[in-house]
Amino acid sequence: MFMFNKSETEEKKYLEVILTKLREASQELDEKMSDYSKAIQETKKYIWENISQFDSVEKAANRLSVHQSVDSAEDAAAEQRQIFKLINSPYFGRIDFIRNDDLVEKSFYIGIHSFTNEKNYEILIYDWRAPISSMFYDFEVGKAFFTAPIGQIDGEVSLKRQYKIRNSIMEYMIESSININDDVLQKELSSTSDEKMKNIVATIQKEQNFIIRNDTSNVLIIQGVAGSGKTSIALHRVAFLLYKYKKTLNSKNILIISPNKVFADYISSVLPELGEEEILEVGFDEIAEKEIGIQCKFQTFYQQVSELIDDVDDAIVKRIKYKATMDFVNEMDAFIEYVNTEYFIPSDINIDTVNVPKEYLMRRYTAYNKIPVQQRLDLLATDIIESSRTSDGKMLSAYVSKKIKSDILKMFKFKDALSLYEDFYNHIGKPELFQLKQKETLEFADVFPFVYLKIFFDGTENYYYVKHLLVDEMQDYTPIQYAVLSKLFKCKMTILGDSSQSVNPYSSSSLEEINKIFTEADCVELCKSYRSTFEITNFAQKIQKNKKLIPIERHGEEPTITQCADKKEEFIEIKNSISHFLESNYGSLGIICKTQSQANEIYEAFKGTGNNISLLDGESKEFKNGIIITPAFIAKGLEFDQVIVPFVCAETYHTDLDKSMLYIACTRAMHKLDLTYSGMMTSFLQNNISPK
């Protein structure tokens, strides 16, 4: 059977043909945009010169013409951006496939976007999200199938190739083999980091592709080990859903809850790379701020973690732990049910001509039991006011109406949600578990329990425009936070994280606990770690063992632990490591500390050296390549070519929380990991290599 583009030479010639067609398409789009621009200017000039003679119909028609031209120009510009990306790298894969019901074998080139020859409508490049492209990820040479709108299409893959094309040049081509992705994956993983997270369309693995193309789960929970690519996979899933449901779903319908602004910036380029617009991003603190408003101040998650890292207060830990369980959610639900029946105490209304017995008030109040309390009371008052009349048949006066509303509000035991929340702890017999911080500020552990109760009392504006919610770092959020999400968002969700990477083990949530809130959720696990070398992964495993983690067989330098005489010598060692980094081909160095104060100290020591050094804290909003100094809980989700973890002494790392921080810090390293300390080394490293 004749093979299309059999040799590498033929493939390179074909690449030039495709590039020529892409450049022609780009030129045509340039001309289109120029024409649209001229049309807009001419229409605007015509309107300006003749506006006084137009009637309303002509004005509207001309305005519509301008809007249509602008929309067409924007569409052409978006298409042009895709073409530019394709000119740089038209495709990364190819499969030759013959259907069982066909005699002709066809070649399918797969890229980040589709490209069609406008002259004969032949698809020259298939989008990686297209149904037929799934075979590239799911099958090797042999029997294969894909699911099309008409059903399953069976056949056989006779050839599978992968390419690396950069700057319009084919750097290499790998022929079909037992596992074609492995070679390319190793090449990609061995490369240095970029400033932002990049797309992984060329190296998506079979188990990852299954998650990405899952469009049936209402709630999908992804438990992924450190370095498994779970965030990237979730973003590619979003891109797939936007592609498949483009008529009913757009980027404005997607919301991501991210741990901090730095992480949000780090992942911000993935969707634009895939041809989609950026999606909305918020943190849990912003959700809390919106729901609480001006009612009270509250401690942020960043402030809570910082406080716990600096000084573990047993009383605070006790309160956090108590409010971080599913049992606590159940207690709150039981309290709400009790409040529903016991906290509205009606009395007869006798005002002027209005006489309403308390039994009627209770019946009407009960009838509205699915509505928030405040709205329930308002509706009850409105019912009475609208159905009552004066002795001469007129509507009630403003004074009487106001008095009825006031009397009904007084029939509920509490006037506001905060008082009701404080009463909850009296109700369960544990008033000591509610403690305001100074300046009448809620502890972070109280924020979402309060929001949960406030939704019951005051109601909330539902995020109706959100059709898909993506929640990252799921292990850092408590069951009550997920209970709040279930109230606020009535949409499909993707929830992802790693229970081994909690920045606060006192309030971390397991997959099982989250599943208790979202009982209908489908759960998947990603166990293979791709980020770090085998040596770094093995090192981190000795700090905090994850039995399910499978390291990829990519080898590199052994991590080092350097003992120093004192802090001065430790800073010299860090300076030397920075110098070696600057002389290397690495793009990013993370100096990851346990606390923000330690990070600040190192930054002050090295910021004047003239190197590209940045400090990250709770207020940071941007991730940059170069040298970044940060505490571990800010570094979550980020990765660096090289990582230095200073101060790994027993004094710094000794609690369970400290162990989590050390594990997180070490698992940020892709290629090189160095640790330093003075004094006594932390016991968490005793199972690792001996100090040099």
XYZ file of C-alpha atoms in Angstrom:
692
model
C 0.000 0.000 0.000
C 1.306 3.451 -0.947
C 2.368 5.535 2.045
C 1.890 9.300 1.993
C 5.140 11.115 2.919
C 7.087 7.968 3.697
C 10.469 9.458 4.540
C 11.643 12.350 6.711
C 12.736 14.198 3.567
C 9.211 13.907 2.153
C 7.776 15.073 5.474
C 9.972 18.183 5.397
C 8.843 18.948 1.829
C 5.212 18.523 2.906
C 5.835 20.851 5.854
C 6.952 23.554 3.406
C 3.746 23.046 1.391
C 1.640 23.496 4.535
C 3.657 26.528 5.628
C 3.112 28.109 2.217
C -0.641 27.595 2.498
C -0.618 29.010 6.030
C 1.278 32.109 4.908
C -1.156 32.569 2.031
C -4.049 32.313 4.489
C -2.341 34.848 6.750
C -1.953 37.271 3.808
C -5.627 36.868 2.918
C -6.621 37.632 6.498
C -4.414 40.730 6.463
C -6.263 41.930 3.374
C -9.637 41.153 4.967
C -8.783 43.113 8.118
C -7.587 46.018 5.974
C -10.866 45.943 4.045
C -12.893 45.856 7.267
C -10.900 48.790 8.634
C -11.539 50.811 5.480
C -15.247 49.921 5.550
C -15.535 51.043 9.179
C -13.790 54.359 8.478
C -15.879 55.028 5.366
C -19.125 54.238 7.185
C -18.151 56.486 10.106
C -17.291 59.312 7.662
C -20.582 58.837 5.812
C -22.512 58.968 9.115
C -20.665 62.125 10.199
C -21.337 63.908 6.920
C -25.016 62.937 6.639
C -26.204 62.494 10.234
C -28.552 65.473 10.036
C -30.433 63.903 7.112
C -30.858 60.416 8.664
C -34.092 59.196 10.161
C -34.015 56.761 13.110
C -34.080 53.706 10.820
C -31.067 54.916 8.790
C -29.128 55.761 11.955
C -29.730 52.285 13.354
C -28.806 50.616 10.044
C -25.493 52.461 9.810
C -24.611 51.758 13.435
C -25.360 48.070 12.794
C -23.105 48.126 9.735
C -20.217 49.472 11.821
C -20.783 46.866 14.571
C -20.876 44.044 12.020
C -17.624 45.205 10.437
C -15.974 45.438 13.866
C -17.161 41.919 14.773
C -15.873 40.553 11.451
C -12.518 42.265 11.981
C -12.218 40.806 15.480
C -13.037 37.309 14.155
C -10.396 37.716 11.442
C -7.851 38.895 14.023
C -8.572 35.855 16.223
C -8.129 33.564 13.215
C -4.916 35.391 12.339
C -3.522 34.725 15.820
C -4.202 31.015 15.342
C -2.503 31.069 11.944
C 0.588 32.710 13.450
C 0.807 29.913 16.009
C 0.438 27.299 13.294
C 3.162 28.911 11.184
C 5.508 28.499 14.140
C 4.421 24.880 14.696
C 1.750 23.591 12.285
C 1.350 20.136 13.805
C 2.925 17.734 16.268
C 1.435 14.395 15.308
C 0.148 12.215 12.521
C -1.909 9.056 12.343
C -2.761 6.990 9.275
C -6.170 5.403 9.726
C -8.419 3.195 7.635
C -12.024 2.649 8.587
C -13.434 -0.865 8.601
C -16.095 0.254 6.131
C -13.624 2.020 3.826
C -10.921 0.897 1.428
C -8.896 4.092 1.465
C -6.330 4.824 4.138
C -6.049 8.483 5.109
C -3.404 10.541 6.849
C -4.449 12.945 9.605
C -2.068 15.642 10.804
C -2.838 16.933 14.296
C -2.006 20.373 15.651
C -2.999 22.880 18.265
C -5.642 24.313 15.884
C -7.407 23.122 12.769
C -6.594 24.454 9.309
C -8.719 24.008 6.197
C -7.820 24.641 2.562
C -10.450 27.223 1.621
C -10.272 26.294 -2.071
C -11.401 22.665 -1.745
C -12.448 22.607 1.950
C -9.893 19.886 2.666
C -8.891 19.730 6.334
C -5.098 19.881 6.301
C -4.606 20.025 10.085
C -6.983 18.623 12.686
C -7.501 20.307 16.043
C -6.139 18.149 18.897
C -9.641 18.221 20.395
C -11.368 16.826 17.310
C -12.894 13.338 17.767
C -10.510 11.642 15.350
C -7.476 13.184 17.117
C -8.260 11.184 20.254
C -6.748 8.098 18.577
C -3.326 9.777 18.598
C -3.409 9.736 22.388
C -5.320 6.507 23.011
C -3.881 3.978 20.557
C -0.673 2.693 19.089
C -0.428 0.951 15.712
C -3.215 -1.608 15.362
C -6.961 -1.736 15.888
C -8.435 1.576 17.009
C -11.618 3.599 17.148
C -12.938 7.071 17.851
C -16.329 8.372 18.844
C -17.937 10.667 16.293
C -21.329 12.405 16.469
C -22.766 9.496 14.464
C -21.321 6.900 16.853
C -18.193 4.764 17.207
C -15.953 4.520 14.137
C -13.804 1.380 14.104
C -10.717 0.774 12.043
C -6.947 0.414 12.190
C -4.040 2.767 12.772
C -1.220 1.800 10.424
C 1.205 4.592 11.273
C 1.826 6.999 14.095
C 4.382 9.794 14.034
C 5.336 12.641 16.293
C 7.162 15.817 15.315
C 8.919 18.697 16.990
C 8.445 21.765 14.805
C 9.646 25.094 16.151
C 10.045 28.379 14.287
C 8.734 26.577 11.181
C 11.644 24.107 11.275
C 11.281 20.368 11.877
C 13.758 19.559 14.639
C 12.963 15.861 14.740
C 10.484 13.181 13.693
C 9.833 9.997 15.647
C 8.442 6.975 13.850
C 5.637 4.832 15.254
C 6.687 2.487 18.026
C 5.352 0.618 21.023
C 4.933 3.854 22.955
C 5.627 6.832 20.753
C 4.942 9.438 23.426
C 7.699 8.280 25.766
C 10.605 9.612 23.699
C 8.961 12.968 23.079
C 7.836 13.187 26.693
C 11.385 12.622 27.946
C 12.665 15.355 25.608
C 10.019 17.807 26.802
C 10.492 17.014 30.481
C 14.243 17.429 30.188
C 13.898 20.940 28.794
C 14.114 24.017 30.996
C 11.076 25.820 32.400
C 9.175 28.645 30.778
C 7.886 31.783 32.446
C 4.325 30.492 32.400
C 2.708 27.083 32.314
C 2.538 25.846 28.719
C 0.173 23.560 26.884
C 0.902 19.821 26.806
C -1.048 18.843 23.674
C 1.962 17.064 22.161
C 2.573 14.865 25.206
C -0.869 14.124 26.608
C -0.878 10.589 27.983
C -3.713 8.092 27.554
C -4.956 8.371 31.149
C -4.773 12.168 30.910
C -6.693 12.184 27.624
C -9.487 10.194 29.267
C -9.900 12.938 31.869
C -9.632 15.777 29.363
C -12.360 14.366 27.108
C -14.718 13.485 29.951
C -17.835 15.517 29.180
C -20.379 13.462 31.115
C -19.421 13.965 34.770
C -21.339 16.693 36.579
C -18.596 16.787 39.201
C -15.159 15.328 38.434
C -12.650 15.059 41.281
C -9.020 14.585 40.237
C -6.604 13.349 42.898
C -3.126 13.771 41.462
C 0.285 13.270 43.039
C 2.875 16.053 43.006
C 4.012 16.694 39.433
C 1.233 14.670 37.782
C 0.131 17.652 35.682
C -3.352 17.790 37.194
C -3.771 21.558 36.804
C -2.626 21.485 33.198
C -4.958 18.573 32.501
C -7.875 20.427 34.077
C -7.185 23.489 31.892
C -6.966 21.307 28.776
C -10.290 19.776 29.822
C -11.759 23.274 29.912
C -10.357 23.915 26.431
C -11.905 20.665 25.194
C -15.312 21.555 26.636
C -15.143 25.033 25.076
C -14.361 23.393 21.720
C -17.069 20.742 21.911
C -19.807 22.978 23.290
C -18.840 26.229 21.541
C -22.486 27.061 20.792
C -23.545 27.026 24.457
C -20.308 27.563 26.382
C -17.724 30.344 26.294
C -14.861 31.531 28.470
C -17.158 33.900 30.426
C -19.074 30.833 31.651
C -15.956 29.290 33.260
C -14.610 30.218 36.685
C -11.457 28.933 38.372
C -10.851 29.121 42.114
C -7.087 29.327 42.521
C -4.946 29.398 45.691
C -3.348 32.799 45.006
C -2.785 35.468 42.348
C 0.745 34.265 41.540
C -0.557 30.823 40.643
C -3.369 32.375 38.631
C -0.801 34.355 36.644
C 1.404 31.277 36.208
C -1.389 29.302 34.516
C -2.875 32.245 32.611
C -1.198 31.512 29.268
C -2.453 27.932 28.819
C -5.908 28.666 27.437
C -4.782 31.544 25.166
C -2.126 29.176 23.783
C -4.921 26.759 22.973
C -6.854 29.446 21.153
C -9.283 30.211 23.957
C -9.798 33.397 25.887
C -8.629 33.698 29.475
C -11.154 32.575 32.058
C -12.293 34.354 35.184
C -10.314 33.610 38.327
C -11.057 34.227 41.996
C -9.784 33.017 45.344
C -11.822 31.791 48.285
C -11.004 35.026 50.096
C -12.675 37.022 47.301
C -15.762 34.813 47.478
C -15.893 35.414 51.232
C -15.491 39.162 50.770
C -18.384 39.238 48.321
C -20.667 37.214 50.597
C -19.782 38.904 53.894
C -19.575 42.441 52.537
C -19.183 45.079 55.235
C -20.711 43.011 58.037
C -17.346 42.173 59.548
C -13.616 41.825 58.904
C -11.951 38.452 58.537
C -8.569 36.798 58.544
C -7.404 35.536 55.125
C -6.160 32.022 54.412
C -2.671 33.426 53.803
C -2.736 35.127 57.215
C -3.919 31.943 58.917
C -1.185 29.782 57.388
C 1.458 32.432 58.161
C 0.291 32.550 61.771
C 0.397 28.769 62.152
C 3.835 28.476 60.564
C 5.318 31.144 62.809
C 3.745 29.875 66.015
C 1.481 26.875 66.573
C -1.166 27.897 69.131
C -2.877 24.779 70.503
C -6.175 26.596 71.132
C -6.281 27.919 67.565
C -5.371 24.489 66.167
C -8.205 22.959 68.213
C -10.718 25.410 66.735
C -9.413 24.863 63.192
C -9.535 21.079 63.472
C -13.082 21.090 64.874
C -14.393 23.226 62.008
C -12.598 21.206 59.328
C -14.657 18.013 59.500
C -17.753 16.649 57.839
C -19.261 16.207 61.308
C -19.085 19.987 61.720
C -21.075 20.470 58.498
C -23.671 18.028 59.783
C -23.861 19.966 63.074
C -24.487 23.185 61.188
C -27.195 21.555 59.064
C -28.881 20.231 62.224
C -28.712 23.721 63.760
C -30.295 25.255 60.661
C -33.153 22.772 60.866
C -33.615 23.647 64.541
C -33.582 27.374 63.783
C -36.162 26.838 61.061
C -38.697 25.506 63.560
C -37.768 27.160 66.860
C -36.363 30.660 66.276
C -39.464 32.265 64.771
C -41.761 33.023 67.718
C -44.926 34.731 66.390
C -47.368 36.798 68.390
C -50.747 38.252 67.436
C -50.631 41.437 65.377
C -53.152 44.044 66.423
C -52.385 47.357 64.765
C -55.205 49.737 63.919
C -57.572 47.652 61.744
C -55.050 44.847 61.209
C -55.632 41.767 63.320
C -53.583 38.685 62.488
C -53.394 35.676 64.833
C -49.988 34.114 65.532
C -51.185 30.743 64.147
C -51.630 32.315 60.711
C -48.181 33.882 60.912
C -46.593 30.540 61.710
C -48.398 28.810 58.838
C -47.262 31.428 56.328
C -43.690 31.462 57.708
C -43.526 27.673 57.422
C -44.844 27.795 53.865
C -41.780 29.832 52.855
C -39.284 27.411 54.486
C -37.151 27.046 51.332
C -36.421 30.773 51.300
C -33.725 32.595 53.348
C -34.971 33.879 56.694
C -34.816 37.597 55.916
C -36.647 37.149 52.630
C -39.175 34.926 54.414
C -39.939 37.648 56.957
C -40.218 40.284 54.205
C -42.641 38.113 52.232
C -44.713 37.475 55.358
C -44.958 41.207 56.077
C -45.803 41.930 52.427
C -48.575 39.304 52.483
C -50.214 40.947 55.477
C -49.804 44.524 54.213
C -51.178 43.767 50.754
C -54.162 41.775 52.040
C -55.153 44.297 54.742
C -57.244 47.454 54.399
C -58.300 50.354 56.580
C -61.878 50.660 57.905
C -62.858 52.639 54.826
C -61.300 50.096 52.435
C -58.091 51.968 51.643
C -54.550 50.622 51.624
C -52.644 50.789 54.891
C -50.702 53.915 55.727
C -46.910 53.979 55.517
C -46.718 54.146 59.297
C -48.850 51.009 59.806
C -46.997 49.126 57.060
C -43.649 50.007 58.634
C -44.923 48.947 62.075
C -46.045 45.539 60.730
C -42.638 44.937 59.154
C -40.873 45.979 62.345
C -43.033 43.714 64.527
C -42.512 40.686 62.280
C -38.726 41.169 62.205
C -38.737 41.196 66.023
C -40.464 37.785 66.044
C -37.224 36.143 64.880
C -34.782 35.508 67.703
C -31.801 37.288 66.067
C -31.489 40.388 63.909
C -28.375 39.415 61.955
C -26.423 36.392 60.729
C -23.344 37.065 62.886
C -25.370 36.931 66.123
C -27.011 33.741 64.905
C -23.589 32.263 64.092
C -22.303 33.031 67.594
C -25.442 31.397 69.012
C -24.619 28.207 67.098
C -21.701 27.545 69.445
C -23.901 28.180 72.480
C -26.436 25.774 71.013
C -23.898 22.934 70.694
C -22.490 23.700 74.140
C -19.054 24.826 72.920
C -18.954 28.637 73.147
C -15.149 28.549 73.525
C -14.838 27.511 69.874
C -15.919 30.950 68.682
C -13.219 33.547 69.279
C -12.966 36.841 67.451
C -9.485 38.099 66.718
C -8.501 41.629 67.600
C -10.479 44.446 65.979
C -13.543 42.209 65.829
C -12.102 40.078 63.042
C -13.269 36.536 62.265
C -10.671 33.786 62.348
C -10.321 32.212 58.922
C -11.713 28.944 60.312
C -14.960 30.853 61.025
C -15.261 32.601 57.674
C -17.006 29.927 55.635
C -19.090 28.468 58.454
C -20.381 32.014 58.866
C -20.955 32.380 55.111
C -22.834 29.059 55.124
C -25.164 30.287 57.866
C -25.442 33.728 56.277
C -26.699 32.165 53.032
C -29.444 30.522 55.102
C -30.241 33.808 56.886
C -29.715 36.494 54.203
C -29.594 34.542 50.961
C -27.093 35.146 48.186
C -26.803 36.025 44.542
C -26.242 32.780 42.698
C -23.345 32.716 40.226
C -25.857 31.934 37.483
C -23.456 32.818 34.644
C -20.940 30.128 35.701
C -21.570 26.897 33.819
C -18.326 25.176 34.837
C -16.349 25.674 38.034
C -12.722 24.594 38.364
C -11.360 24.289 41.915
C -7.601 23.815 42.323
C -5.674 22.708 45.435
C -8.763 20.939 46.757
C -6.966 19.541 49.817
C -6.584 23.032 51.322
C -10.320 23.626 51.584
C -12.560 22.258 54.310
C -15.866 20.402 53.921
C -17.748 23.545 54.980
C -16.074 25.470 52.143
C -17.276 22.841 49.699
C -20.723 23.021 51.274
C -20.703 26.761 50.526
C -19.667 26.070 46.917
C -22.580 23.664 46.546
C -24.915 26.494 47.593
C -23.361 29.148 45.355
C -22.684 27.190 42.163
C -25.342 25.075 40.454
C -23.113 23.934 37.617
C -20.649 21.271 36.528
C -17.340 21.197 38.400
C -13.783 19.972 38.089
C -12.088 19.686 41.490
C -8.403 18.789 41.703
C -5.551 18.547 44.152
C -3.274 16.290 46.156
C -3.990 15.286 49.732
C -0.217 14.950 50.324
C 0.400 18.640 49.618
C -1.674 20.447 52.192
C -0.322 23.760 53.447
C -2.421 23.285 56.566
C -2.762 19.665 57.709
C -5.063 20.800 60.529
C -7.779 21.582 58.009
C -6.974 19.551 54.915
C -9.632 17.571 53.075
C -9.261 14.138 51.560
C -10.899 12.984 48.360
C -13.286 10.887 50.459
C -14.436 13.890 52.516
C -15.041 16.031 49.441
C -17.009 13.174 47.923
C -19.360 13.312 50.921
C -20.410 16.816 49.847
C -20.609 15.968 46.139
C -22.026 12.479 46.418
C -22.638 12.218 42.666
C -19.013 13.010 41.788
C -16.799 10.808 39.639
C -13.299 10.383 41.050
C -10.061 9.698 39.158
C -6.474 9.393 40.317
C -3.255 10.421 38.597
C -0.350 8.535 40.113
C 2.518 9.118 37.696
C 4.738 12.098 38.524
C 6.323 13.888 35.548
C 7.803 17.091 37.005
C 10.888 15.993 38.898
C 13.732 13.647 38.092
C 13.671 10.178 39.614
C 16.308 11.245 42.132
C 14.371 14.306 43.337
C 11.106 12.371 43.563
C 12.795 9.597 45.541
C 14.290 12.211 47.869
C 10.901 13.842 48.523
C 9.281 10.445 49.077
C 11.622 9.854 52.012
C 10.296 13.042 53.610
C 6.608 12.283 53.157
C 5.753 8.944 51.603
C 2.983 8.696 49.027
C 2.573 4.986 48.279
C 0.571 5.667 45.129
C 3.172 7.886 43.468
C 4.949 6.421 40.435
C 8.052 8.402 39.411
C 8.886 8.750 35.736
C 12.212 7.237 34.723
C 14.001 10.500 34.019
C 17.353 10.704 35.766
C 19.459 13.623 36.908
C 21.661 14.855 39.735
C 21.207 13.584 43.251
C 19.845 16.270 45.620
C 22.418 17.718 48.011
C 22.209 18.617 51.694
C 24.965 21.009 52.777
C 25.807 21.600 56.428
C 27.119 25.065 57.246
C 28.916 26.354 60.345
C 26.469 29.217 60.820
C 23.939 31.382 59.001
C 26.700 33.552 57.495
C 28.272 30.505 55.879
C 24.828 29.303 54.763
C 24.257 32.587 52.935
C 27.631 32.161 51.211
C 26.551 28.658 50.103
C 23.275 30.082 48.740
C 25.230 32.800 46.912
C 27.448 30.139 45.311
C 24.398 28.151 44.209
C 22.927 31.301 42.650
C 26.179 31.839 40.751
C 26.136 28.265 39.429
C 22.503 28.773 38.358
C 23.378 31.939 36.438
C 26.132 30.044 34.609
C 23.758 27.167 33.705
C 21.129 26.826 31.001
C 18.334 26.795 33.573
C 15.639 29.449 33.302
C 14.241 29.487 36.828
C 15.536 29.157 40.378
C 13.224 28.936 43.367
C 14.615 29.689 46.830
C 11.816 28.224 48.912
C 11.625 28.907 52.630
C 9.283 27.764 55.344
C 8.114 31.215 56.429
C 7.557 34.583 54.829
C 9.988 36.198 57.301
C 12.754 33.796 56.177
C 12.003 34.629 52.535
C 12.118 38.345 53.342
C 15.487 37.895 55.061
C 17.068 36.149 52.075
C 15.586 38.673 49.658
C 17.060 41.572 51.635
C 20.438 39.849 51.583
C 20.527 39.282 47.813
C 18.258 41.873 46.167
C 21.133 44.269 45.557
C 23.323 41.792 43.686
C 22.084 42.938 40.293
C 20.484 39.618 39.388
C 16.849 39.130 38.361
C 15.514 38.398 41.870
C 11.828 38.571 42.879
C 10.100 38.114 46.224
C 6.660 36.488 46.447
C 4.239 37.042 49.292
C 0.483 37.034 49.864
C 0.075 40.258 47.879
C 2.109 39.162 44.833
C 0.250 38.852 41.537
C 2.894 37.909 38.978
C 5.184 34.961 38.259
C 8.479 35.627 36.460
C 11.327 33.449 35.349
C 14.655 34.084 36.988
C 15.304 33.858 40.728
C 12.231 33.755 42.920
C 12.296 33.775 46.717
C 9.092 32.586 48.360
C 7.587 30.641 51.245
C 6.470 27.105 50.405
C 2.749 27.742 50.681
C 2.957 30.419 47.965
C 5.055 28.134 45.735
C 2.347 25.453 45.518
C 1.528 24.600 41.934
C 4.685 26.307 40.644
C 7.791 24.583 39.327
C 11.425 25.593 38.893
C 14.408 24.169 37.048
C 16.418 24.413 40.261
C 15.289 24.734 43.874
C 17.256 25.771 46.955
C 15.649 25.013 50.324
C 17.530 26.887 53.069
C 17.346 26.543 56.854
C 16.463 22.817 56.891
C 17.447 22.557 60.540
C 15.569 20.919 63.413
C 14.621 24.322 64.809
C 12.832 25.303 61.573
C 11.267 21.998 60.533
C 9.821 19.928 63.385
C 5.977 19.853 63.255
C 3.593 18.007 60.904
C 2.883 21.327 59.208
C 6.618 21.866 58.758
C 6.971 18.440 57.140
C 4.249 19.346 54.618
C 6.060 22.612 53.831
C 9.363 20.797 53.297
C 7.727 18.240 51.009
C 6.057 20.972 48.955
C 9.326 22.886 48.652
C 11.294 19.867 47.427
C 8.663 18.757 44.914
C 8.840 22.140 43.102
C 12.234 21.156 41.629
C 12.362 19.787 38.083
C 16.087 19.116 37.551
C 18.186 20.168 40.552
C 17.542 20.318 44.306
C 19.905 21.693 46.964
C 19.234 22.061 50.708
C 21.280 23.962 53.289
C 21.308 24.267 57.065
C 23.338 25.168 60.110
C 22.999 23.625 63.523
C 21.165 20.298 63.696
C 19.533 18.922 60.557
C 15.785 18.303 60.713
C 14.783 14.738 61.494
C 12.603 14.758 58.338
C 15.799 14.345 56.273
C 17.357 11.528 58.266
C 16.275 8.910 55.734
C 17.939 10.803 52.938
C 21.502 11.156 51.762
C 24.182 12.024 54.299
C 25.277 15.633 54.625
C 28.425 16.474 52.740
